[in-house]
Amino acid sequence: MSQSAIRADYRRTLTRRWLLSSPALLIVLLAATGPLLVVLLYSFLKAGPYGGVLPEFSPEAWIGVVMQRGLFDDTLSIADAHLAIFWRSIRLSLETTLLTLIFGFPTAYFIATRPPNTRELWLFLITIPFWTNLLIRTFAILQIIRNDGTINTVLLKLGLIGEPIRMLYTDGAILAGMVYVYLPLMVLPLYASMEKLDFRIVEAGYDLYATPFRVLRLVIIPLVKPGIVAGCILVFIPSLGAYVTPNVLGGGKNLMIGNLIELQFGQGRNWPLGSALSISLMAVVMAALIVYVRNADKTGGHHG
Amino acid sequence: MNEAIGIRDVSKVFGQGDTTFTAVARVNISIRENEFFTLLGPSGCGKTTLLRMIAGFEFPTDGEILLHGENIADMPPFRRPINTVFQNYALFPHMTVADNIGFGLRMLGKSKAEVSERVIEMLRLVKMEPMAGRRTSEISGGQQQRVALARALAPQPKVLLLDEPLSALDYKLRKEMQLELKRMQHETGITFIFVTHDQEEALTMSDRIAVMSKGQVLQVGSPRDIYDAPADRFVAEFIGETNFLTGRVRKIAEETAEVMLEGGAAISATAAGVGVGDDVTIVVRPEHAEVVAVPATGSAVTKGTLENVVYFGTDTHFHVRLPDGSVFVTRQQNRPRLSSEFAVGSEVSIAVAADAARILRAGA
């Protein structure tokens, strides 16, 4: 066979190989990209009176994301409620990410420093909560922090408090629930990068007069940074869109974006606004991701 | 000379309950200032554990570790004025070469000017000035080795520990680094404690060697002491090649014993602590014996069949099967235009140079 014939043959093989990925591409197209385009389209249409949309262009939904119309006239004002919900979502997600990092880092370090044959057991224990339905786990927390729940009952019996502490239906309750739910998502990527960590490098730090805190700051954290970034992304993104936890523990009063979106498609019967809010949420996630990735490239790109 | 490091009755036991493992068993060593001291032994002999206890990464189960007379056995590693060159260098992958070298000085709180001055000095010492800004992943194994050395020497430790630092290098580079290490030890005047399983490396570099096996120190001495007068069979076998002959002491005159070998011939050997009638093992180094023609002259001690002749360039090894079934090896230097006059399979005698045989007690 001539040189060019071989090359042409190779090119054909490559084309055929590309076909092998078509099932995956088809799924991405039908299940992700397609619906997303529908959502985008809906956000520019007019709301139907009983839900659904009317085939009529309207920017109303996008205006409604940040503005609200007066009840009796058409004056526009800033939609305080929406912005407050957006802000609460971002704040709670950031707090969740920070807390899971604070709890997850020592946990992952502990597991990574166990003898190799016992690490599997520890990882297994970390993943056990995943076996139970999220709703049931959330209701379990509800049982614990209710006014007549476990914590308050014990404290009352001990005489430490005179009346029950109100914990349920607060931002604190949502935060506690989300930290509990998302902690494994932080521990697993952290563990994955710590497991690869060469502990002789850590010893070299101690050997060169670095105190344990400085070894942590100057050696361990820079080396496991890819794991930290991955864990933060994995926790922050689902936190932003959390629905079940704020619904149960926030009592429908302390809404997050997820609840607000659900409200538009349900009781609110404003599908275009729900769609616009969904796209806005995606934009926030994208922005956060870009910040993360940029940051990771700059300082952590050479390692791991 | 002053003692730099004193190891006093140090033991290290790993594990708990029924599954304990004694890595180091009641070891006593005294390492002098400015000494190039080597811990030599096969893998698993406890030499690395002992080094890690001196560094502070492991704490002894029992005993004291003295640094200039002060017990540092329980002191954390970041307080000890002792630095380590790790086996795989353990350089900080997220820092440049210069930042790696300056790390220890920065942790000691030295001023910026002082750190950079010393880093430049160290880069010059290890001939790595052009590489200062490189990342450690961008330099070769030999260069990483030099950086690891510079990083450990930069804070001017009282003692430098080296954990098989040359084992990852190829033969030629290793030879080069052996000389370089020796030079640096000389220039800096720092006590070096070197761990290796390579007996040749230990012999060429060390002032003194401690031979370890199964957690115990078998012998401490200069390379010559250890090679010429091994304390027991393990040391004799581990350091260099050795032939063993067994026999019984017939008479003793001053430092020399006359030993009847099992083959019937007599040999005189340097003796220490043996009596007439004792069963003994005699050690003969291959280069101290010679293959001679069968109608033997006076110094021939035993006979056998020449089984193999191996040419090594500088010398030739003769493998002779003795009547008791063991193989005796002699090493003879090659001279120009001299071909071996012995054919494989022929009957030969073995002659041992005077004063070259040495007695080990039987069972030792």
XYZ file of C-alpha atoms in Angstrom:
668
model
C 0.000 0.000 0.000
C 1.294 3.459 -0.787
C 2.030 6.030 1.862
C -0.993 8.175 0.991
C -3.292 5.157 0.834
C -2.242 4.204 4.356
C -2.912 7.721 5.510
C -6.348 7.778 3.925
C -7.122 4.436 5.489
C -6.049 5.748 8.872
C -8.256 8.774 8.444
C -11.236 6.524 7.699
C -10.488 4.525 10.845
C -10.476 7.734 12.877
C -13.848 8.715 11.448
C -15.277 5.346 12.355
C -13.822 5.561 15.841
C -15.559 8.880 16.308
C -18.828 7.063 15.597
C -18.229 4.919 18.674
C -18.911 7.918 20.881
C -22.214 8.678 19.179
C -24.407 6.992 21.851
C -22.905 9.260 24.496
C -23.232 12.299 22.249
C -26.840 11.391 21.513
C -27.658 11.207 25.220
C -25.933 14.532 25.881
C -27.865 16.076 23.005
C -31.279 14.668 23.919
C -31.063 14.752 27.710
C -28.969 17.842 28.429
C -28.557 20.264 25.559
C -32.052 19.863 24.119
C -34.007 20.445 27.329
C -31.718 23.328 28.169
C -32.574 24.990 24.850
C -36.260 24.466 25.630
C -35.768 26.142 29.009
C -33.953 29.022 27.328
C -36.784 29.358 24.787
C -39.486 29.281 27.486
C -37.785 32.062 29.393
C -38.504 34.390 26.459
C -42.175 33.459 26.125
C -45.346 34.645 27.809
C -46.763 32.757 30.785
C -49.929 30.814 30.193
C -52.825 31.474 32.616
C -52.791 27.920 34.032
C -49.084 27.175 33.750
C -47.263 26.361 30.548
C -46.396 29.050 28.015
C -48.081 30.984 25.223
C -46.175 31.091 21.903
C -45.609 34.797 22.121
C -42.292 36.620 22.706
C -41.997 38.483 25.990
C -38.994 39.764 27.973
C -41.206 39.898 31.042
C -39.653 36.844 32.696
C -36.119 38.226 32.525
C -37.284 41.546 33.876
C -39.010 39.608 36.641
C -35.734 37.985 37.729
C -34.472 41.208 39.252
C -37.446 43.598 39.075
C -41.030 43.460 40.197
C -44.127 45.253 38.979
C -46.338 47.158 41.342
C -49.584 45.405 42.282
C -51.852 48.093 40.926
C -49.786 49.975 38.359
C -46.937 49.108 36.013
C -44.096 50.740 37.935
C -40.926 48.688 38.169
C -38.917 48.319 41.336
C -36.049 46.076 42.415
C -37.323 42.618 43.385
C -35.957 42.575 46.927
C -37.357 39.130 47.598
C -35.616 37.528 44.625
C -32.316 39.212 45.331
C -32.537 38.232 48.987
C -33.132 34.625 47.947
C -30.227 34.704 45.497
C -27.989 36.212 48.129
C -29.093 33.709 50.771
C -28.440 30.833 48.369
C -24.939 32.026 47.540
C -24.137 32.827 51.189
C -25.441 29.467 52.473
C -23.598 27.604 49.703
C -20.338 29.384 50.466
C -20.801 28.697 54.178
C -21.589 25.051 53.432
C -18.466 24.761 51.282
C -16.303 26.358 53.969
C -17.713 24.201 56.777
C -17.442 20.951 54.813
C -13.843 21.902 54.030
C -13.110 22.573 57.706
C -14.680 19.256 58.789
C -13.657 17.289 55.706
C -9.968 18.168 55.606
C -8.975 16.563 58.938
C -11.263 13.607 58.156
C -9.613 12.991 54.787
C -6.155 13.441 56.319
C -7.017 10.963 59.040
C -8.141 8.346 56.512
C -5.149 8.926 54.228
C -2.739 8.374 57.113
C -4.298 5.063 58.243
C -2.579 1.812 57.234
C -3.623 0.985 53.634
C -5.668 -2.069 54.604
C -7.973 -0.116 56.952
C -8.502 2.895 54.634
C -11.153 1.024 52.634
C -13.190 0.530 55.805
C -13.046 4.225 56.671
C -14.072 5.227 53.146
C -16.888 2.713 53.332
C -18.105 4.333 56.559
C -18.011 7.764 54.901
C -20.241 6.591 52.061
C -22.828 4.813 54.246
C -25.150 7.891 54.465
C -25.534 7.713 50.670
C -27.432 4.476 51.114
C -30.341 6.252 52.731
C -32.716 8.481 50.825
C -31.880 12.181 51.100
C -35.421 13.000 52.259
C -35.232 10.485 55.104
C -31.860 11.791 56.226
C -33.200 15.327 56.193
C -36.232 14.340 58.246
C -33.878 12.644 60.697
C -32.140 15.975 61.242
C -35.543 17.574 61.661
C -36.317 15.095 64.451
C -33.091 16.011 66.199
C -33.384 19.803 66.080
C -37.163 20.193 66.504
C -38.445 22.208 69.468
C -39.397 18.920 71.131
C -36.591 17.025 69.389
C -33.616 15.139 70.784
C -31.299 18.073 71.511
C -33.893 20.247 73.223
C -35.319 17.311 75.237
C -31.889 16.384 76.565
C -30.948 19.970 77.392
C -34.297 20.553 79.106
C -34.003 17.356 81.151
C -30.495 18.352 82.213
C -31.874 21.714 83.262
C -29.363 23.585 81.122
C -32.107 25.576 79.382
C -35.473 26.800 80.572
C -37.331 26.639 77.271
C -36.568 24.918 73.942
C -34.020 26.620 71.686
C -35.558 27.403 68.331
C -33.335 25.746 65.732
C -35.735 24.457 63.096
C -36.762 26.759 60.227
C -33.659 28.938 60.512
C -30.769 29.489 58.107
C -28.644 27.676 60.670
C -30.819 24.580 60.317
C -30.477 24.651 56.518
C -26.725 25.101 56.860
C -26.388 22.175 59.289
C -28.480 19.977 56.989
C -26.467 20.857 53.910
C -23.121 20.377 55.645
C -24.278 16.933 56.761
C -25.508 15.990 53.285
C -22.565 17.300 51.293
C -19.688 16.385 53.618
C -18.862 13.096 51.803
C -18.627 15.004 48.521
C -15.838 17.054 50.115
C -14.078 14.166 51.853
C -13.802 11.887 48.822
C -11.878 14.172 46.423
C -9.756 15.450 49.329
C -8.899 11.878 50.241
C -8.084 11.065 46.625
C -5.452 13.800 46.463
C -4.098 13.164 49.975
C -3.725 9.484 49.258
C -1.340 10.404 46.430
C 0.581 12.739 48.720
C 4.143 11.536 49.331
C 4.462 11.734 53.103
C 8.242 11.854 52.838
C 7.738 15.378 51.491
C 5.772 16.167 54.642
C 8.607 14.688 56.693
C 11.071 16.828 54.755
C 9.072 19.845 55.922
C 9.342 18.788 59.573
C 13.007 17.986 59.061
C 13.636 21.540 57.816
C 12.341 23.191 61.000
C 8.722 23.761 59.916
C 6.247 23.452 62.798
C 3.157 21.273 62.181
C 1.048 24.336 61.350
C 3.607 25.607 58.847
C 3.917 22.157 57.261
C 0.140 22.213 56.810
C 0.149 25.703 55.299
C 3.332 25.553 53.206
C 3.540 21.902 52.184
C 0.326 19.901 52.584
C -2.263 22.453 51.444
C -0.387 23.476 48.270
C 0.109 19.822 47.367
C -3.516 18.741 47.889
C -4.930 21.891 46.297
C -6.418 20.014 43.307
C -8.440 17.959 45.811
C -9.547 21.079 47.675
C -10.711 22.724 44.444
C -12.532 19.572 43.289
C -14.225 19.176 46.686
C -15.315 22.807 46.765
C -16.817 22.562 43.272
C -18.592 19.332 44.133
C -20.119 20.872 47.263
C -20.779 24.430 46.093
C -22.704 23.581 42.915
C -25.319 21.205 44.342
C -25.614 23.477 47.409
C -26.659 26.386 45.203
C -29.456 24.354 43.681
C -30.429 22.581 46.893
C -34.156 21.955 47.139
C -35.037 19.242 49.661
C -32.916 20.495 52.570
C -34.114 24.135 52.611
C -37.656 22.960 51.960
C -37.753 20.640 54.990
C -35.433 22.441 57.416
C -36.197 25.994 56.255
C -39.913 25.381 56.490
C -40.739 27.016 53.138
C -40.045 30.425 54.657
C -36.274 30.576 54.243
C -36.235 29.917 50.514
C -33.245 29.169 48.344
C -33.116 29.475 44.552
C -34.171 25.855 44.094
C -37.356 26.437 46.069
C -38.077 29.670 44.238
C -37.797 27.930 40.875
C -40.049 25.121 42.037
C -42.543 27.707 43.212
C -42.737 29.291 39.727
C -43.454 25.986 38.038
C -45.955 24.961 40.726
C -48.135 27.406 42.621
C -46.765 30.486 40.840
C -47.758 29.177 37.375
C -45.082 31.323 35.853
C -42.988 28.944 33.750
C -41.069 31.695 31.912
C -39.931 33.210 35.206
C -38.955 29.750 36.492
C -36.987 29.185 33.293
C -35.258 32.558 33.544
C -34.373 31.859 37.176
C -32.959 28.442 36.198
C -30.765 30.005 33.544
C -29.634 32.657 36.049
C -28.667 29.916 38.503
C -26.665 28.227 35.786
C -24.910 31.506 35.036
C -23.914 31.858 38.702
C -22.559 28.286 38.717
C -20.647 28.917 35.490
C -19.137 32.103 36.898
C -18.068 30.265 40.058
C -16.550 27.436 38.006
C -14.588 29.827 35.825
C -13.167 31.533 38.920
C -12.180 28.143 40.370
C -10.595 26.845 37.183
C -8.667 30.059 36.539
C -7.392 29.953 40.098
C -6.409 26.286 39.876
C -4.551 26.842 36.606
C -2.498 29.678 37.978
C -1.119 28.045 41.111
C -1.940 24.352 41.138
C -1.604 23.476 37.478
C 1.846 21.894 37.685
C 0.887 19.348 40.285
C -1.606 16.471 40.278
C 37.490 13.392 69.703
C 34.078 14.641 70.832
C 30.960 12.598 70.415
C 28.380 14.090 68.036
C 25.683 11.453 68.316
C 25.402 8.874 71.070
C 23.047 5.940 70.702
C 22.522 4.402 74.140
C 20.628 1.117 74.505
C 18.161 2.200 71.844
C 15.354 -0.186 70.929
C 12.412 0.234 68.600
C 9.480 -2.141 68.675
C 6.679 -1.780 66.115
C 3.166 -3.102 66.614
C 1.229 -4.067 69.709
C 0.110 -7.212 71.503
C 1.055 -10.446 69.797
C 2.259 -8.948 66.542
C 5.296 -6.974 67.599
C 8.385 -6.573 65.507
C 11.697 -5.463 66.973
C 13.347 -3.288 64.326
C 16.222 -2.092 66.506
C 17.392 -4.072 69.540
C 19.457 -2.385 72.278
C 21.898 -0.656 69.960
C 24.900 1.275 71.273
C 26.921 3.451 68.925
C 29.075 6.499 69.461
C 29.520 8.728 66.420
C 32.287 11.312 66.541
C 32.297 14.894 65.347
C 33.304 15.447 61.705
C 33.020 11.771 61.030
C 31.676 10.085 57.907
C 29.833 7.270 59.623
C 27.968 4.555 57.714
C 25.196 2.250 58.854
C 25.563 -0.790 56.619
C 23.318 -3.816 56.378
C 20.850 -5.711 54.217
C 17.326 -4.328 53.826
C 15.246 -4.849 56.952
C 18.260 -4.809 59.278
C 17.016 -1.718 61.143
C 19.468 0.817 59.747
C 16.795 3.089 58.309
C 14.725 2.872 61.491
C 17.784 3.897 63.495
C 18.357 6.835 61.127
C 14.704 7.876 61.397
C 15.015 7.894 65.187
C 18.035 10.187 64.958
C 16.046 12.455 62.597
C 13.011 12.394 64.907
C 10.488 10.710 62.586
C 10.317 7.719 64.918
C 10.689 7.730 68.667
C 12.666 4.971 70.413
C 10.720 2.474 72.507
C 13.652 2.468 74.871
C 17.015 4.150 75.297
C 18.593 7.547 74.749
C 19.797 9.435 71.698
C 22.372 12.052 72.626
C 23.300 15.052 70.503
C 26.469 16.543 71.986
C 25.472 15.016 75.308
C 21.852 16.216 75.321
C 19.115 13.576 75.135
C 16.980 14.351 72.065
C 15.076 11.050 71.906
C 11.680 12.730 72.455
C 12.364 15.996 70.635
C 10.215 16.617 67.516
C 12.159 16.708 64.228
C 11.626 20.446 63.635
C 13.541 21.283 66.824
C 16.570 19.091 66.074
C 19.567 20.730 64.394
C 19.798 17.652 62.199
C 18.824 17.480 58.531
C 18.115 14.578 56.218
C 18.755 13.759 52.576
C 15.877 11.435 51.730
C 16.136 8.339 49.602
C 13.910 9.728 46.853
C 14.978 13.294 47.660
C 11.452 14.369 48.738
C 11.894 17.805 47.171
C 8.924 20.182 47.403
C 7.346 19.850 43.939
C 5.515 23.174 44.217
C 8.663 25.209 44.749
C 11.646 26.205 42.637
C 15.132 24.828 43.240
C 16.142 28.011 45.084
C 12.995 27.989 47.258
C 13.636 24.360 48.148
C 17.150 25.151 49.301
C 16.039 28.215 51.247
C 13.102 26.481 52.986
C 14.930 25.459 56.155
C 16.520 28.891 56.567
C 13.163 30.631 56.143
C 11.638 28.341 58.780
C 14.466 29.290 61.128
C 13.418 32.922 60.666
C 16.548 34.119 58.885
C 16.367 37.470 57.120
C 15.661 37.616 53.391
C 19.171 38.804 52.587
C 20.733 36.077 54.668
C 18.567 33.398 53.030
C 19.339 34.470 49.474
C 23.050 34.792 50.208
C 23.194 31.306 51.670
C 21.076 29.851 48.836
C 23.530 31.214 46.286
C 26.408 29.795 48.303
C 24.744 26.360 48.390
C 23.888 26.468 44.683
C 27.557 27.079 44.024
C 28.605 24.247 46.331
C 26.483 21.728 44.426
C 27.171 23.376 41.042
C 23.526 24.140 40.328
C 23.589 27.958 39.920
C 21.969 28.001 36.451
C 19.052 25.893 37.721
C 17.989 28.182 40.609
C 14.653 29.159 39.033
C 13.706 25.706 37.719
C 10.951 23.600 39.166
C 12.121 20.343 40.693
C 10.190 18.346 38.072
C 12.255 19.987 35.349
C 15.661 18.709 36.469
C 17.313 15.295 36.204
C 17.663 12.715 38.971
C 21.305 13.591 39.583
C 20.426 17.282 39.805
C 17.560 16.558 42.191
C 20.058 14.689 44.311
C 22.287 17.776 44.452
C 19.361 20.019 45.349
C 18.328 17.638 48.133
C 21.868 17.785 49.457
C 22.023 21.587 49.236
C 18.626 21.892 50.938
C 19.765 19.732 53.844
C 23.124 21.473 54.192
C 21.828 25.039 53.897
C 20.716 25.441 57.545
C 24.168 24.246 58.665
C 22.980 21.264 60.701
C 25.163 19.711 63.372
C 24.600 16.319 61.787
C 23.554 15.373 58.258
C 21.639 12.129 57.737
C 21.715 10.454 54.329
C 19.213 7.658 53.669
C 20.547 5.649 50.695
C 20.764 8.870 48.694
C 22.652 7.328 45.784
C 20.546 4.225 45.207
C 18.407 5.792 42.471
C 21.380 6.979 40.400
C 23.064 5.034 37.624
C 26.495 3.521 38.171
C 28.669 6.300 36.758
C 26.765 9.119 38.444
C 26.837 7.181 41.697
C 30.633 6.911 41.594
C 30.845 10.636 40.902
C 28.484 11.528 43.750
C 30.378 9.288 46.181
C 33.492 11.396 45.702
C 31.468 14.598 45.782
C 29.771 13.666 49.051
C 33.138 12.910 50.575
C 34.423 16.287 49.384
C 31.422 18.126 50.822
C 31.763 16.367 54.132
C 35.379 17.478 54.205
C 34.575 21.072 53.205
C 31.674 21.606 55.591
C 33.081 19.694 58.532
C 29.599 18.391 59.333
C 29.120 14.911 60.775
C 27.581 12.672 58.089
C 25.574 9.579 58.986
C 25.090 7.559 55.834
C 22.784 4.577 55.399
C 23.427 2.052 52.655
C 23.148 -1.621 51.794
C 26.001 -1.319 49.280
C 29.172 -2.610 50.939
C 31.444 -1.172 48.276
C 29.940 2.290 48.771
C 30.415 1.941 52.527
C 34.042 0.860 52.211
C 35.051 3.648 49.837
C 33.329 6.557 51.602
C 33.301 5.939 55.325
C 35.609 6.822 58.172
C 33.872 4.159 60.216
C 31.154 1.608 59.500
C 28.595 -0.075 61.721
C 27.443 -3.385 60.242
C 23.864 -4.191 61.232
C 21.757 -7.304 60.961
C 18.343 -8.120 62.426
C 18.233 -4.943 64.488
C 21.636 -5.409 66.053
C 25.049 -3.891 65.500
C 27.504 -6.689 64.768
C 30.671 -4.678 64.369
C 31.814 -1.060 64.384
C 35.154 -0.143 62.880
C 37.123 1.431 60.057
C 36.569 -0.042 56.580
C 39.939 -1.794 56.879
C 39.105 -3.299 60.287
C 35.817 -4.594 59.010
C 37.215 -6.028 55.825
C 40.363 -7.518 57.294
C 39.024 -8.625 60.662
C 35.317 -9.369 60.404
C 33.800 -10.061 63.797
C 31.661 -12.936 62.650
C 30.510 -14.987 59.714
C 27.719 -12.567 58.761
C 30.078 -9.586 58.543
C 32.642 -11.642 56.638
C 30.032 -12.759 54.111
C 28.301 -9.407 53.776
C 31.465 -7.370 53.182
C 33.246 -8.604 50.094
C 33.647 -12.185 48.963
C 34.919 -14.719 51.456
C 36.018 -18.323 51.629
C 35.339 -20.351 54.736
C 37.412 -23.349 55.837
C 36.753 -25.402 58.947
C 39.285 -27.166 61.153
C 40.583 -27.735 64.669
C 43.259 -25.757 66.518
C 46.379 -27.882 67.006
C 48.688 -25.491 68.755
C 48.965 -21.807 69.579
C 52.098 -19.700 69.547
C 51.577 -16.059 70.532
C 49.045 -14.561 68.066
C 49.198 -17.422 65.596
C 47.317 -20.694 65.750
C 48.087 -23.760 63.742
C 44.859 -25.305 62.486
C 44.381 -28.804 61.086
C 41.931 -28.507 58.217
C 39.384 -31.195 57.445
C 41.281 -32.046 54.272
C 44.361 -32.914 56.331
C 46.566 -29.920 55.601
C 47.632 -27.432 58.249
C 47.290 -23.657 58.028
C 48.471 -20.910 60.329
C 45.979 -18.175 61.076
C 45.736 -15.096 63.286
C 43.820 -16.043 66.377
C 41.946 -14.233 69.074
C 40.224 -15.923 71.989
C 40.566 -19.536 70.912
C 42.182 -22.479 72.675
C 43.863 -25.702 71.578
C 41.282 -28.287 70.474
C 38.599 -25.719 69.515
C 36.644 -26.204 66.295
C 37.092 -23.043 64.269
C 36.107 -21.395 60.988
C 38.863 -19.760 59.001
C 38.234 -16.833 56.680
C 40.332 -16.319 53.570
C 39.659 -13.437 51.155
C 39.830 -14.477 47.468
C 42.673 -12.056 46.693
C 44.807 -13.622 49.437
C 44.736 -17.088 47.879
C 46.205 -18.453 44.705
C 45.706 -21.468 42.491
C 48.964 -23.442 42.093
C 49.993 -26.615 40.312
C 49.333 -29.897 42.074
C 52.769 -31.022 43.178
C 52.292 -28.277 45.721
C 54.942 -26.166 47.348
C 54.980 -25.484 51.085
C 52.163 -22.930 51.355
C 49.464 -25.027 49.648
C 46.675 -25.855 52.050
C 44.067 -27.740 50.122
C 43.310 -29.431 46.833
C 40.329 -29.429 44.539
C 38.997 -29.486 41.000
C 39.093 -26.299 38.991
C 35.484 -25.751 38.014
C 35.329 -22.351 36.435
C 37.609 -19.560 35.310
C 35.978 -16.136 35.059
C 37.826 -13.317 33.346
C 37.118 -9.850 34.801
C 39.531 -7.626 32.915
C 41.635 -6.493 35.825
C 41.674 -9.946 37.392
C 40.585 -13.537 36.965
C 38.463 -15.550 39.391
C 39.122 -19.275 39.842
C 36.330 -21.393 41.315
C 37.700 -24.556 42.886
C 35.417 -27.355 44.130
C 36.883 -28.732 47.394
C 36.526 -32.384 48.470
C 33.852 -31.419 51.052
C 31.674 -30.028 48.226
C 32.124 -26.290 48.930
C 33.519 -23.840 46.376
C 36.683 -21.891 47.101
C 37.209 -18.719 45.074
C 40.572 -17.129 44.399
C 41.179 -13.846 42.644
C 44.397 -13.265 40.786
C 45.453 -10.075 39.108
C 46.026 -10.319 35.370
C 49.454 -9.526 34.079
C 50.321 -8.809 30.464
C 50.924 -11.812 28.228
C 50.136 -14.322 30.908
C 47.507 -16.820 30.009
C 45.960 -19.122 32.544
C 47.939 -22.328 32.601
C 45.180 -24.268 34.326
C 42.494 -26.066 32.395
C 38.959 -26.331 33.698
C 38.434 -29.773 35.205
C 42.070 -30.210 36.209
C 43.260 -30.919 39.706
C 44.779 -27.843 41.415
C 46.107 -26.802 44.818
C 45.266 -23.624 46.666
C 47.970 -21.588 48.349
C 47.146 -18.973 50.973
C 49.411 -15.958 51.529
C 51.141 -15.829 54.898
C 49.147 -14.002 57.664
C 46.096 -13.786 55.375
C 43.974 -16.422 57.093
C 41.916 -15.313 60.076
C 40.032 -17.352 62.646
C 36.355 -16.924 63.435
C 35.100 -18.938 66.340
C 33.033 -21.913 65.158
C 29.374 -21.097 65.288
C 30.075 -17.384 65.066
